[in-house]
C-alpha positions as a printed Julia matrix, in Angstrom:
156×3 Matrix{Float64}:
   0.78  -194.72  -175.47
   2.82  -197.14  -173.23
   3.15  -200.91  -173.7
   1.14  -201.51  -170.46
  -1.91  -199.3   -171.76
  -1.79  -201.08  -175.13
  -1.66  -204.62  -173.72
  -4.6   -203.44  -171.34
  -6.89  -202.57  -174.82
  -5.89  -205.68  -176.44
  -7.15  -208.09  -173.37
 -10.51  -205.95  -173.08
 -10.79  -206.41  -176.84
 -10.91  -210.14  -176.43
 -12.43  -211.31  -173.22
 -15.9   -212.03  -173.04
 -18.74  -209.5   -171.31
 -21.71  -211.66  -171.91
 -23.51  -212.18  -168.47
 -22.96  -215.58  -168.6
 -21.37  -216.76  -165.51
 -18.99  -219.75  -166.98
 -17.72  -217.44  -169.64
 -18.0   -213.57  -168.28
 -13.93  -212.29  -168.08
 -12.56  -215.67  -169.97
 -11.09  -215.24  -173.28
 -13.18  -215.6   -176.53
 -11.54  -218.52  -177.82
 -12.6   -220.76  -174.88
 -13.44  -221.01  -171.3
 -10.99  -221.48  -168.88
  -7.84  -221.85  -170.54
  -4.78  -220.89  -169.02
  -4.04  -217.68  -170.67
  -7.68  -216.37  -168.96
  -5.8   -216.72  -165.61
  -2.59  -214.77  -166.88
  -4.98  -212.14  -168.76
  -6.88  -211.85  -165.5
  -3.61  -211.17  -163.86
  -2.71  -208.4   -166.19
  -5.69  -206.62  -165.64
  -5.98  -206.98  -161.92
  -2.39  -205.49  -162.24
  -3.51  -202.6   -164.23
  -6.47  -201.81  -161.95
  -3.78  -201.48  -159.05
  -2.1   -199.15  -160.58
  -5.46  -197.2   -161.74
  -7.92  -197.84  -158.63
 -10.83  -195.82  -160.41
 -10.72  -198.02  -163.22
 -13.57  -200.43  -162.0
 -13.87  -202.02  -165.57
 -10.7   -203.58  -164.97
 -11.19  -204.89  -161.45
 -14.64  -206.05  -162.6
 -13.5   -208.28  -165.64
 -10.12  -209.42  -164.28
 -11.95  -210.7   -160.97
 -14.16  -212.44  -162.8
 -11.66  -214.02  -165.19
  -9.87  -214.93  -162.1
 -12.94  -216.82  -160.45
 -14.14  -218.52  -163.66
 -10.68  -220.53  -163.8
 -11.74  -222.1   -160.12
 -14.98  -223.57  -161.96
 -12.8   -225.86  -163.97
 -11.76  -227.56  -160.8
 -14.05  -230.56  -160.07
 -15.0   -231.73  -156.59
 -12.76  -234.42  -156.67
  -9.7   -232.28  -157.24
  -9.14  -232.8   -161.07
  -9.02  -229.84  -163.14
  -9.81  -229.4   -166.95
  -8.32  -226.74  -169.25
 -10.47  -225.07  -171.95
 -13.97  -227.18  -171.3
 -17.11  -225.8   -172.51
 -20.56  -226.03  -170.5
 -23.05  -228.97  -171.86
 -26.55  -229.38  -170.76
 -25.77  -232.88  -169.13
 -22.95  -231.15  -167.17
 -20.32  -233.81  -168.1
 -16.61  -232.68  -168.1
 -14.56  -232.4   -171.06
 -13.96  -230.19  -174.07
 -15.17  -230.07  -177.62
 -16.51  -233.44  -177.05
 -12.92  -235.03  -175.56
 -12.56  -236.34  -172.3
 -11.22  -233.89  -169.31
  -7.63  -233.39  -169.07
  -5.15  -231.17  -167.49
  -3.31  -229.7   -170.15
  -1.87  -226.36  -169.11
  -4.13  -225.99  -165.92
  -0.92  -225.69  -163.82
   0.74  -222.52  -165.57
  -2.69  -220.72  -165.26
  -2.9   -221.8   -161.75
   0.25  -220.19  -161.08
  -0.88  -217.04  -162.23
  -4.26  -217.45  -160.69
  -2.57  -217.91  -157.11
  -0.16  -215.28  -157.62
  -2.95  -212.81  -158.65
  -5.69  -213.58  -156.28
  -6.24  -211.32  -153.25
  -9.38  -209.98  -151.84
 -10.45  -206.25  -152.93
 -12.42  -203.77  -150.89
 -13.46  -200.85  -152.59
 -15.85  -197.48  -152.55
 -17.97  -198.18  -156.04
 -19.68  -194.6   -156.91
 -22.99  -196.45  -157.38
 -23.02  -199.55  -154.72
 -20.84  -198.07  -151.66
 -18.35  -200.34  -150.19
 -18.48  -203.71  -151.94
 -15.48  -206.78  -151.68
 -14.28  -208.87  -154.59
 -13.24  -212.16  -152.46
 -14.33  -210.49  -149.12
 -17.04  -209.44  -147.05
 -17.21  -205.25  -146.56
 -19.43  -203.76  -143.79
 -19.44  -200.25  -142.81
 -19.83  -199.04  -139.57
 -22.09  -195.97  -138.77
 -18.87  -193.95  -138.39
 -17.19  -195.1   -141.44
 -15.05  -198.0   -140.4
 -14.9   -200.79  -142.56
 -14.35  -204.32  -141.75
 -13.22  -206.82  -144.22
 -13.26  -210.36  -143.82
 -11.66  -212.22  -146.82
 -12.84  -215.21  -148.38
 -11.14  -218.71  -147.17
  -8.31  -219.15  -149.14
  -7.57  -215.92  -150.24
  -6.97  -214.17  -146.74
  -3.38  -213.33  -147.25
  -3.42  -209.89  -149.15
  -5.89  -207.58  -149.42
  -6.34  -204.19  -151.64
  -8.6   -201.2   -151.16
  -9.34  -198.99  -153.75
 -10.41  -195.79  -154.2
 -12.92  -193.89  -152.45
């Protein structure tokens, strides 16, 4: 087995699959640390090479979006925070600070693009875009604001 497949197997073994919006696709150790974005980029690159493996897209894109949940409305970012019932920012009772957020942000911005795929169960769907299909089979893809530079059209 080549190195890329080995790396993908390790990444899939160390990411959260729990259906919890703030942790899905993130590293097991903590939410939103810079490695989440880097690992997501690896999974999305692997999906680009194997567009029939929807699991790579699902987990990779979830980790990409989870990283943005750490940017607050005022533009401040907090690396590695955990959810708290009162909604206060910070990590393990420490105040919010950016730490290595920029490293992950670079990987995240480099990997971010819209994905339009033909899912075997749900039909034409989009990650980071709206997809509509006309009666004659023509797809209309409208990327979300901010990620309208690149579009990947997957299997189907």
